[in-house]
Amino acid sequence: MSTPAAAAQRRPGDWRRTHTCGALRLSDAGATVTLNGWVHARRDHGGIYFVDLRDRYGLTQVVLDEKLASSVRFSAEYVLSVTGTVKARDAQNRNAERATGEIEVVAARVEVLSASPNPPFEVSDDIDTALETRLRYRWLDLRRPLLQKNLLHRSRFINAIRRSFERQGFAEIETPILTKATPEGARDYLVPARVHPGKFYALPQSPQIFKQLLMVAGMDRYFQVARCFRDEDLRADRQPEFTQLDMEMSFVEEEDVFACWERVLSETFAECMGLQIKTPFKRLHYDEAQQRYGSDKPDTRFGLELKALDAWARQCEFNVFKSVTAQAGGRVMGISVPADLAAQISRKDLDTELTDHAKSFGAKGLAWWRPAADGGAGPLAKFAAGEQGLALRAALGAKDGDLCLFAAGPQAQVLRVLGELRNLLGRKFGLAKASGIAWDFLWVTGFPMFLRNEENGRWESAHHPFTAPADWNFRADDDAALGKLESRAYDLVMNGWELGSGSIRIHREEVQQRVFGLLGIGPDEQREKFGFLLEALAHGAPPHGGFAVGLDRLTALTAGLDNIREITAFPKTASAADLMCQAPSRVADAQLAEVHVARAGKGLEEGA
RNA sequence: GGGGACGUAGCUCAAUCGGUUAGAGUACCGGCCUGUCACGCCGGUGGUUGCGGGUUCGAGUCCCGUCGUCCUCGCCA
């Protein structure tokens, strides 16, 4: 920021900065400098007056004498230009907690560049202001050093990823934001088309089809920092518009995509965080992830693995368990919490925290057992005495003093309940942190191709309809086989979070038609909604596959944040509102008429 | 769409069982102070208790509705 050339061009009285507020050190003592920044704090000692001047780079203490201090009026968040002399502080006045703490700038001239009323909250990392207030005044919130640090981390992280893709020969290509509504997937954000009365664009849920068409076009290796839009209800880690690092490559199989991303992430972690992450990442089959961890995105840094207890349940005296094993698809499973942790779980924890947690994911209740020589304690105790108890201990890998938790019912629910209990216990006891593993990457492969919709009995894509099946020749009329058919989709999981997902795609028109047909999209609808894709696939489509990583989540996690709002410059609330600019907002009737839209339903009362 | 929590001064919070004039810290304003860096000391301004209705002699407090924020289940191919 301080260059001799710039200094040479300065006019007398130039207000422009020669240094940032984080730049000056002891070695600058004696220099005449100009700083620009915001008034962070003032300390008036009567006769001597201190100002902390703040910008993105740091804080510098400015000293004003009585005469200068009384000649200029300013308060917090004013923007000043201060010209003065850098002075080494006396030893007893140095502030070791600030990078610029060994010096101060003795002001000769202070110019108010911009005024400010008393701000709605203090610009400080210590404050505990309601998110609602912070979002309303986001331009002020973003002045806080922590938020600036987060945005800069995000910027550096994304730039490093870009460079890595460029080194690997990928081309960054933009795809349309105004695109076509799709029949499946998330709800679309719609945009009325003024020049096509009654018709609408949709904002992209992802650039999926466009990137496939780029492969058909022969671009071979594509990536993009892509904004995606999904009109669904929000969570702490979900915004209605979010950013993906989207990529696609031709003439590849799964391992090529994995290797590409392993390189991108290891280079990015090394460059941005100084960390060497271990590659290749672990691989885990979807079925194994589900059976061992009850999740398709397991945190594998700790144990508490699920154990199958179906054989034991089948011959036990506990009717709840026994009857479940007689039902099609019924499972009885359990996890064993080691004694040192089990000792910290009270009866009250079991009856409230753990049981409530299990119930929130569909369990009817939570059966538990503390094995001991005399049969132990808990609802299972009287069915787990003697030989029965030994067999149950063996199936669970449990010892006396452990705490065993059980779930019984339809397999999907049992896996979910125990998987979530496992996560709860992991959080409660800090097991992931205790593992000493900071960054645990994992490819999950072999996802099912189709899932049966319980409500209407129809097949749906587990990933999306463009995902290749493990077997190109699958039969669309064999329900039993379809339920077992694997897809070539994969997820990247880190520390129990899904970072992204992708797949090898269907590059054959006929297979794509077969999949559409199976999903209930008939030939006419296929032509109308996806005709351009099918046509492209018919005209020389290379085998291809790709992946997309959620950058909001990844940059948040690598910055140590658990809420993506803290790394998004202008986030929306849980009701998808922007509290700063008050979007969405009403529009005039004339504006609606121009795009051929009329209010209806609730919009009649609330829109006018 | 369902469940839970919350809403009091610019900000963060308190206010006993429904009971006097709704308090504190901080910020802000004024005064004092030449070495602070969370400066200190003295004084002061600041309130539609989110909004609407109800119960009551009396409501920040109880009830109903509504708006907003957060978390969460469903949802998110």
GROMACS .gro file of C-alpha atoms in nm, chain A residues 274-600:
model
  327
  274GLY     CA    1  -0.108  -2.428   0.547
  275LEU     CA    2  -0.245  -2.778   0.598
  276GLN     CA    3  -0.140  -3.102   0.434
  277ILE     CA    4  -0.450  -3.317   0.396
  278LYS     CA    5  -0.417  -3.685   0.332
  279THR     CA    6  -0.495  -3.810  -0.017
  280PRO     CA    7  -0.640  -4.019  -0.160
  281PHE     CA    8  -0.950  -3.975   0.054
  282LYS     CA    9  -1.119  -4.276   0.209
  283ARG     CA   10  -1.389  -4.450   0.008
  284LEU     CA   11  -1.698  -4.594   0.171
  285HIS     CA   12  -1.987  -4.771   0.002
  286TYR     CA   13  -2.330  -4.625   0.069
  287ASP     CA   14  -2.458  -4.953   0.214
  288GLU     CA   15  -2.165  -4.979   0.452
  289ALA     CA   16  -2.207  -4.616   0.557
  290GLN     CA   17  -2.571  -4.683   0.637
  291GLN     CA   18  -2.520  -5.012   0.818
  292ARG     CA   19  -2.221  -4.896   1.024
  293TYR     CA   20  -2.309  -4.532   1.087
  294GLY     CA   21  -2.679  -4.494   1.004
  295SER     CA   22  -2.601  -4.209   0.767
  296ASP     CA   23  -2.493  -4.143   0.412
  297LYS     CA   24  -2.267  -3.868   0.545
  298PRO     CA   25  -2.107  -4.023   0.852
  299ASP     CA   26  -1.852  -3.856   1.074
  300THR     CA   27  -1.605  -4.144   1.076
  301ARG     CA   28  -1.372  -3.984   1.329
  302PHE     CA   29  -1.532  -4.175   1.612
  303GLY     CA   30  -1.683  -4.518   1.669
  304LEU     CA   31  -2.020  -4.586   1.831
  305GLU     CA   32  -2.098  -4.795   1.527
  306LEU     CA   33  -2.438  -4.956   1.474
  307LYS     CA   34  -2.470  -5.330   1.532
  308ALA     CA   35  -2.725  -5.561   1.371
  309LEU     CA   36  -2.928  -5.742   1.638
  310ASP     CA   37  -3.184  -5.907   1.413
  311ALA     CA   38  -3.069  -6.262   1.488
  312TRP     CA   39  -3.077  -6.201   1.861
  313ALA     CA   40  -3.414  -6.026   1.841
  314ARG     CA   41  -3.568  -6.310   1.642
  315GLN     CA   42  -3.523  -6.554   1.930
  316CYS     CA   43  -3.565  -6.316   2.226
  317GLU     CA   44  -3.859  -6.289   2.465
  318PHE     CA   45  -3.910  -5.915   2.412
  319ASN     CA   46  -4.219  -5.900   2.194
  320VAL     CA   47  -4.160  -5.549   2.060
  321PHE     CA   48  -3.831  -5.661   1.908
  322LYS     CA   49  -3.942  -6.008   1.814
  323SER     CA   50  -4.245  -5.890   1.622
  324VAL     CA   51  -4.041  -5.638   1.425
  325THR     CA   52  -3.816  -5.913   1.293
  326ALA     CA   53  -4.122  -6.088   1.156
  327GLN     CA   54  -4.215  -5.786   0.942
  328ALA     CA   55  -4.080  -5.737   0.593
  329GLY     CA   56  -3.793  -5.490   0.607
  330GLY     CA   57  -3.804  -5.480   0.989
  331ARG     CA   58  -3.474  -5.432   1.166
  332VAL     CA   59  -3.348  -5.432   1.524
  333MET     CA   60  -3.018  -5.256   1.576
  334GLY     CA   61  -2.826  -5.101   1.859
  335ILE     CA   62  -2.520  -4.908   1.960
  336SER     CA   63  -2.304  -4.956   2.265
  337VAL     CA   64  -2.172  -4.652   2.446
  338PRO     CA   65  -1.843  -4.731   2.623
  339ALA     CA   66  -1.851  -4.731   3.003
  340ASP     CA   67  -1.650  -4.410   3.051
  341LEU     CA   68  -1.905  -4.215   2.850
  342ALA     CA   69  -2.202  -4.420   2.969
  343ALA     CA   70  -2.122  -4.319   3.326
  344GLN     CA   71  -2.188  -3.957   3.226
  345ILE     CA   72  -2.537  -4.034   3.093
  346SER     CA   73  -2.799  -4.009   3.365
  347ARG     CA   74  -3.139  -4.171   3.371
  348LYS     CA   75  -3.281  -3.826   3.313
  349ASP     CA   76  -3.060  -3.776   3.005
  350LEU     CA   77  -3.191  -4.105   2.872
  351ASP     CA   78  -3.556  -4.026   2.938
  352THR     CA   79  -3.547  -3.673   2.802
  353GLU     CA   80  -3.257  -3.570   2.582
  354LEU     CA   81  -3.186  -3.904   2.415
  355THR     CA   82  -3.545  -4.024   2.394
  356ASP     CA   83  -3.668  -3.691   2.260
  357HIS     CA   84  -3.393  -3.695   2.002
  358ALA     CA   85  -3.485  -4.046   1.893
  359LYS     CA   86  -3.852  -3.953   1.875
  360SER     CA   87  -3.783  -3.646   1.663
  361PHE     CA   88  -3.651  -3.878   1.394
  362GLY     CA   89  -3.947  -4.109   1.404
  363ALA     CA   90  -3.875  -4.357   1.684
  364LYS     CA   91  -4.165  -4.449   1.911
  365GLY     CA   92  -3.936  -4.466   2.210
  366LEU     CA   93  -3.586  -4.555   2.311
  367ALA     CA   94  -3.504  -4.894   2.461
  368TRP     CA   95  -3.182  -4.910   2.660
  369TRP     CA   96  -2.979  -5.154   2.861
  370ARG     CA   97  -2.691  -5.125   3.104
  371PRO     CA   98  -2.537  -5.472   3.100
  372ALA     CA   99  -2.415  -5.613   3.430
  373ALA     CA  100  -2.352  -5.952   3.581
  374ASP     CA  101  -2.699  -5.958   3.745
  375GLY     CA  102  -2.876  -5.884   3.416
  376GLY     CA  103  -2.828  -5.510   3.434
  377ALA     CA  104  -3.077  -5.226   3.417
  378GLY     CA  105  -3.326  -5.084   3.170
  379PRO     CA  106  -3.625  -5.207   2.977
  380LEU     CA  107  -3.414  -5.478   2.815
  381ALA     CA  108  -3.273  -5.612   3.144
  382LYS     CA  109  -3.525  -5.883   3.208
  383PHE     CA  110  -3.487  -6.017   2.855
  384ALA     CA  111  -3.109  -6.006   2.870
  385ALA     CA  112  -3.020  -6.221   3.167
  386GLY     CA  113  -2.788  -6.519   3.160
  387GLU     CA  114  -2.717  -6.672   2.819
  388GLN     CA  115  -2.944  -6.418   2.651
  389GLY     CA  116  -2.739  -6.138   2.802
  390LEU     CA  117  -2.411  -6.290   2.691
  391ALA     CA  118  -2.540  -6.327   2.337
  392LEU     CA  119  -2.663  -5.967   2.333
  393ARG     CA  120  -2.330  -5.843   2.472
  394ALA     CA  121  -2.150  -6.031   2.197
  395ALA     CA  122  -2.374  -5.893   1.922
  396LEU     CA  123  -2.324  -5.538   2.048
  397GLY     CA  124  -1.961  -5.574   2.143
  398ALA     CA  125  -2.067  -5.446   2.484
  399LYS     CA  126  -1.910  -5.486   2.826
  400ASP     CA  127  -2.047  -5.439   3.176
  401GLY     CA  128  -2.084  -5.072   3.250
  402ASP     CA  129  -2.160  -4.980   2.890
  403LEU     CA  130  -2.489  -4.824   2.786
  404CYS     CA  131  -2.668  -4.991   2.496
  405LEU     CA  132  -2.932  -4.808   2.294
  406PHE     CA  133  -3.176  -4.983   2.064
  407ALA     CA  134  -3.405  -4.906   1.775
  408ALA     CA  135  -3.653  -5.138   1.609
  409GLY     CA  136  -3.878  -5.084   1.309
  410PRO     CA  137  -3.851  -5.025   0.935
  411GLN     CA  138  -3.486  -5.029   0.835
  412ALA     CA  139  -3.469  -4.669   0.708
  413GLN     CA  140  -3.608  -4.539   1.036
  414VAL     CA  141  -3.385  -4.758   1.254
  415LEU     CA  142  -3.075  -4.641   1.069
  416ARG     CA  143  -3.182  -4.280   1.090
  417VAL     CA  144  -3.265  -4.290   1.461
  418LEU     CA  145  -2.943  -4.465   1.564
  419GLY     CA  146  -2.737  -4.256   1.324
  420GLU     CA  147  -2.874  -3.938   1.479
  421LEU     CA  148  -2.826  -4.073   1.832
  422ARG     CA  149  -2.468  -4.149   1.737
  423ASN     CA  150  -2.424  -3.791   1.615
  424LEU     CA  151  -2.583  -3.653   1.932
  425LEU     CA  152  -2.350  -3.855   2.153
  426GLY     CA  153  -2.056  -3.754   1.937
  427ARG     CA  154  -2.142  -3.387   1.987
  428LYS     CA  155  -2.226  -3.428   2.354
  429PHE     CA  156  -1.893  -3.584   2.439
  430GLY     CA  157  -1.679  -3.408   2.178
  431LEU     CA  158  -1.574  -3.742   2.030
  432ALA     CA  159  -1.475  -3.606   1.689
  433LYS     CA  160  -1.249  -3.347   1.845
  434ALA     CA  161  -1.102  -3.604   2.083
  435SER     CA  162  -1.001  -3.814   1.782
  436GLY     CA  163  -0.737  -3.555   1.699
  437ILE     CA  164  -0.839  -3.571   1.333
  438ALA     CA  165  -0.923  -3.223   1.212
  439TRP     CA  166  -1.024  -3.286   0.852
  440ASP     CA  167  -1.175  -3.620   0.767
  441PHE     CA  168  -1.258  -3.657   0.397
  442LEU     CA  169  -1.458  -3.945   0.264
  443TRP     CA  170  -1.604  -4.040  -0.072
  444VAL     CA  171  -1.938  -4.218  -0.037
  445THR     CA  172  -2.012  -4.429  -0.343
  446GLY     CA  173  -2.270  -4.672  -0.470
  447PHE     CA  174  -2.584  -4.476  -0.389
  448PRO     CA  175  -2.909  -4.636  -0.496
  449MET     CA  176  -3.029  -4.530  -0.840
  450PHE     CA  177  -3.399  -4.509  -0.755
  451LEU     CA  178  -3.603  -4.467  -0.439
  452ARG     CA  179  -3.968  -4.555  -0.409
  453ASN     CA  180  -4.191  -4.263  -0.312
  454GLU     CA  181  -4.393  -4.396  -0.018
  455GLU     CA  182  -4.689  -4.171  -0.090
  456ASN     CA  183  -4.756  -4.243  -0.455
  457GLY     CA  184  -4.552  -4.560  -0.507
  458ARG     CA  185  -4.359  -4.404  -0.795
  459TRP     CA  186  -3.988  -4.438  -0.857
  460GLU     CA  187  -3.779  -4.127  -0.803
  461SER     CA  188  -3.415  -4.051  -0.869
  462ALA     CA  189  -3.205  -4.076  -0.556
  463HIS     CA  190  -2.961  -3.824  -0.704
  464HIS     CA  191  -3.099  -3.669  -1.023
  465PRO     CA  192  -3.234  -3.813  -1.348
  466PHE     CA  193  -2.908  -3.760  -1.538
  467THR     CA  194  -2.708  -3.994  -1.316
  468ALA     CA  195  -2.576  -4.306  -1.487
  469PRO     CA  196  -2.685  -4.644  -1.354
  470ALA     CA  197  -2.418  -4.895  -1.256
  471ASP     CA  198  -2.568  -5.120  -1.526
  472TRP     CA  199  -2.656  -4.951  -1.857
  473ASN     CA  200  -2.882  -5.243  -1.940
  474PHE     CA  201  -3.107  -5.226  -1.635
  475ARG     CA  202  -3.467  -5.335  -1.694
  476ALA     CA  203  -3.733  -5.071  -1.627
  477ASP     CA  204  -3.998  -5.337  -1.564
  478ASP     CA  205  -3.828  -5.526  -1.282
  479ASP     CA  206  -3.923  -5.352  -0.957
  480ALA     CA  207  -3.717  -5.582  -0.735
  481ALA     CA  208  -3.404  -5.522  -0.940
  482LEU     CA  209  -3.471  -5.147  -0.964
  483GLY     CA  210  -3.478  -5.121  -0.586
  484LYS     CA  211  -3.131  -5.272  -0.570
  485LEU     CA  212  -2.985  -5.095  -0.874
  486GLU     CA  213  -2.685  -4.884  -0.788
  487SER     CA  214  -2.615  -4.550  -0.946
  488ARG     CA  215  -2.280  -4.396  -1.027
  489ALA     CA  216  -2.345  -4.105  -0.792
  490TYR     CA  217  -2.101  -4.012  -0.518
  491ASP     CA  218  -2.083  -3.765  -0.233
  492LEU     CA  219  -1.786  -3.601  -0.070
  493VAL     CA  220  -1.824  -3.598   0.307
  494MET     CA  221  -1.608  -3.407   0.551
  495ASN     CA  222  -1.644  -3.441   0.927
  496GLY     CA  223  -2.003  -3.558   0.890
  497TRP     CA  224  -2.102  -3.278   0.652
  498GLU     CA  225  -2.197  -3.335   0.290
  499LEU     CA  226  -1.964  -3.104   0.100
  500GLY     CA  227  -2.087  -3.192  -0.243
  501SER     CA  228  -2.219  -3.453  -0.475
  502GLY     CA  229  -2.181  -3.564  -0.831
  503SER     CA  230  -2.201  -3.855  -1.064
  504ILE     CA  231  -2.101  -4.013  -1.387
  505ARG     CA  232  -2.380  -3.905  -1.622
  506ILE     CA  233  -2.593  -4.074  -1.877
  507HIS     CA  234  -2.440  -3.998  -2.218
  508ARG     CA  235  -2.668  -4.225  -2.419
  509GLU     CA  236  -3.001  -4.093  -2.544
  510GLU     CA  237  -3.174  -4.428  -2.512
  511VAL     CA  238  -3.071  -4.477  -2.148
  512GLN     CA  239  -3.179  -4.124  -2.063
  513GLN     CA  240  -3.520  -4.191  -2.221
  514ARG     CA  241  -3.552  -4.515  -2.026
  515VAL     CA  242  -3.477  -4.335  -1.698
  516PHE     CA  243  -3.721  -4.054  -1.777
  517GLY     CA  244  -3.987  -4.308  -1.864
  518LEU     CA  245  -3.934  -4.494  -1.539
  519LEU     CA  246  -3.969  -4.166  -1.347
  520GLY     CA  247  -4.310  -4.113  -1.508
  521ILE     CA  248  -4.197  -3.859  -1.765
  522GLY     CA  249  -4.360  -3.973  -2.087
  523PRO     CA  250  -4.228  -3.919  -2.441
  524ASP     CA  251  -4.421  -3.596  -2.494
  525GLU     CA  252  -4.306  -3.444  -2.168
  526GLN     CA  253  -3.951  -3.559  -2.237
  527ARG     CA  254  -3.958  -3.375  -2.568
  528GLU     CA  255  -4.110  -3.064  -2.413
  529LYS     CA  256  -3.890  -3.040  -2.104
  530PHE     CA  257  -3.569  -3.211  -2.207
  531GLY     CA  258  -3.583  -3.233  -2.586
  532PHE     CA  259  -3.269  -3.025  -2.624
  533LEU     CA  260  -3.075  -3.257  -2.392
  534LEU     CA  261  -3.193  -3.575  -2.563
  535GLU     CA  262  -3.112  -3.427  -2.901
  536ALA     CA  263  -2.762  -3.338  -2.783
  537LEU     CA  264  -2.709  -3.684  -2.636
  538ALA     CA  265  -2.806  -3.833  -2.972
  539HIS     CA  266  -2.543  -3.631  -3.157
  540GLY     CA  267  -2.214  -3.759  -3.020
  541ALA     CA  268  -2.206  -3.717  -2.645
  542PRO     CA  269  -1.881  -3.819  -2.476
  543PRO     CA  270  -1.890  -4.022  -2.156
  544HIS     CA  271  -1.866  -3.763  -1.882
  545GLY     CA  272  -1.910  -3.697  -1.516
  546GLY     CA  273  -1.871  -3.421  -1.265
  547PHE     CA  274  -1.917  -3.284  -0.922
  548ALA     CA  275  -2.026  -2.974  -0.734
  549VAL     CA  276  -1.917  -2.853  -0.394
  550GLY     CA  277  -2.119  -2.617  -0.177
  551LEU     CA  278  -1.880  -2.329  -0.128
  552ASP     CA  279  -2.080  -2.157   0.144
  553ARG     CA  280  -2.059  -2.464   0.364
  554LEU     CA  281  -1.699  -2.550   0.277
  555THR     CA  282  -1.567  -2.200   0.336
  556ALA     CA  283  -1.771  -2.175   0.657
  557LEU     CA  284  -1.635  -2.503   0.791
  558THR     CA  285  -1.276  -2.417   0.701
  559ALA     CA  286  -1.321  -2.081   0.874
  560GLY     CA  287  -1.446  -2.261   1.184
  561LEU     CA  288  -1.807  -2.144   1.146
  562ASP     CA  289  -2.125  -2.348   1.178
  563ASN     CA  290  -2.359  -2.096   1.017
  564ILE     CA  291  -2.314  -1.998   0.656
  565ARG     CA  292  -2.462  -1.654   0.723
  566GLU     CA  293  -2.133  -1.565   0.888
  567ILE     CA  294  -1.948  -1.613   0.560
  568THR     CA  295  -2.213  -1.478   0.324
  569ALA     CA  296  -2.193  -1.105   0.264
  570PHE     CA  297  -2.566  -1.043   0.236
  571PRO     CA  298  -2.758  -1.345   0.363
  572LYS     CA  299  -3.131  -1.393   0.392
  573THR     CA  300  -3.337  -1.487   0.696
  574ALA     CA  301  -3.513  -1.818   0.759
  575SER     CA  302  -3.813  -1.679   0.568
  576ALA     CA  303  -3.589  -1.591   0.271
  577ALA     CA  304  -3.614  -1.218   0.334
  578ASP     CA  305  -3.340  -0.962   0.296
  579LEU     CA  306  -3.384  -0.740   0.602
  580MET     CA  307  -3.149  -0.475   0.468
  581CYS     CA  308  -3.310  -0.396   0.134
  582GLN     CA  309  -3.650  -0.534   0.237
  583ALA     CA  310  -3.674  -0.792  -0.037
  584PRO     CA  311  -3.903  -0.937  -0.146
  585SER     CA  312  -4.124  -0.631  -0.185
  586ARG     CA  313  -4.451  -0.529  -0.337
  587VAL     CA  314  -4.455  -0.405  -0.693
  588ALA     CA  315  -4.692  -0.167  -0.865
  589ASP     CA  316  -4.984  -0.303  -1.064
  590ALA     CA  317  -4.836  -0.144  -1.375
  591GLN     CA  318  -4.517  -0.340  -1.329
  592LEU     CA  319  -4.714  -0.663  -1.287
  593ALA     CA  320  -4.922  -0.589  -1.594
  594GLU     CA  321  -4.609  -0.537  -1.797
  595VAL     CA  322  -4.501  -0.895  -1.727
  596HIS     CA  323  -4.857  -1.029  -1.764
  597VAL     CA  324  -4.896  -1.140  -1.404
  598ALA     CA  325  -5.206  -1.098  -1.185
  599ARG     CA  326  -5.228  -1.136  -0.809
  600ALA     CA  327  -5.416  -1.436  -0.675
   0.00000   0.00000   0.00000
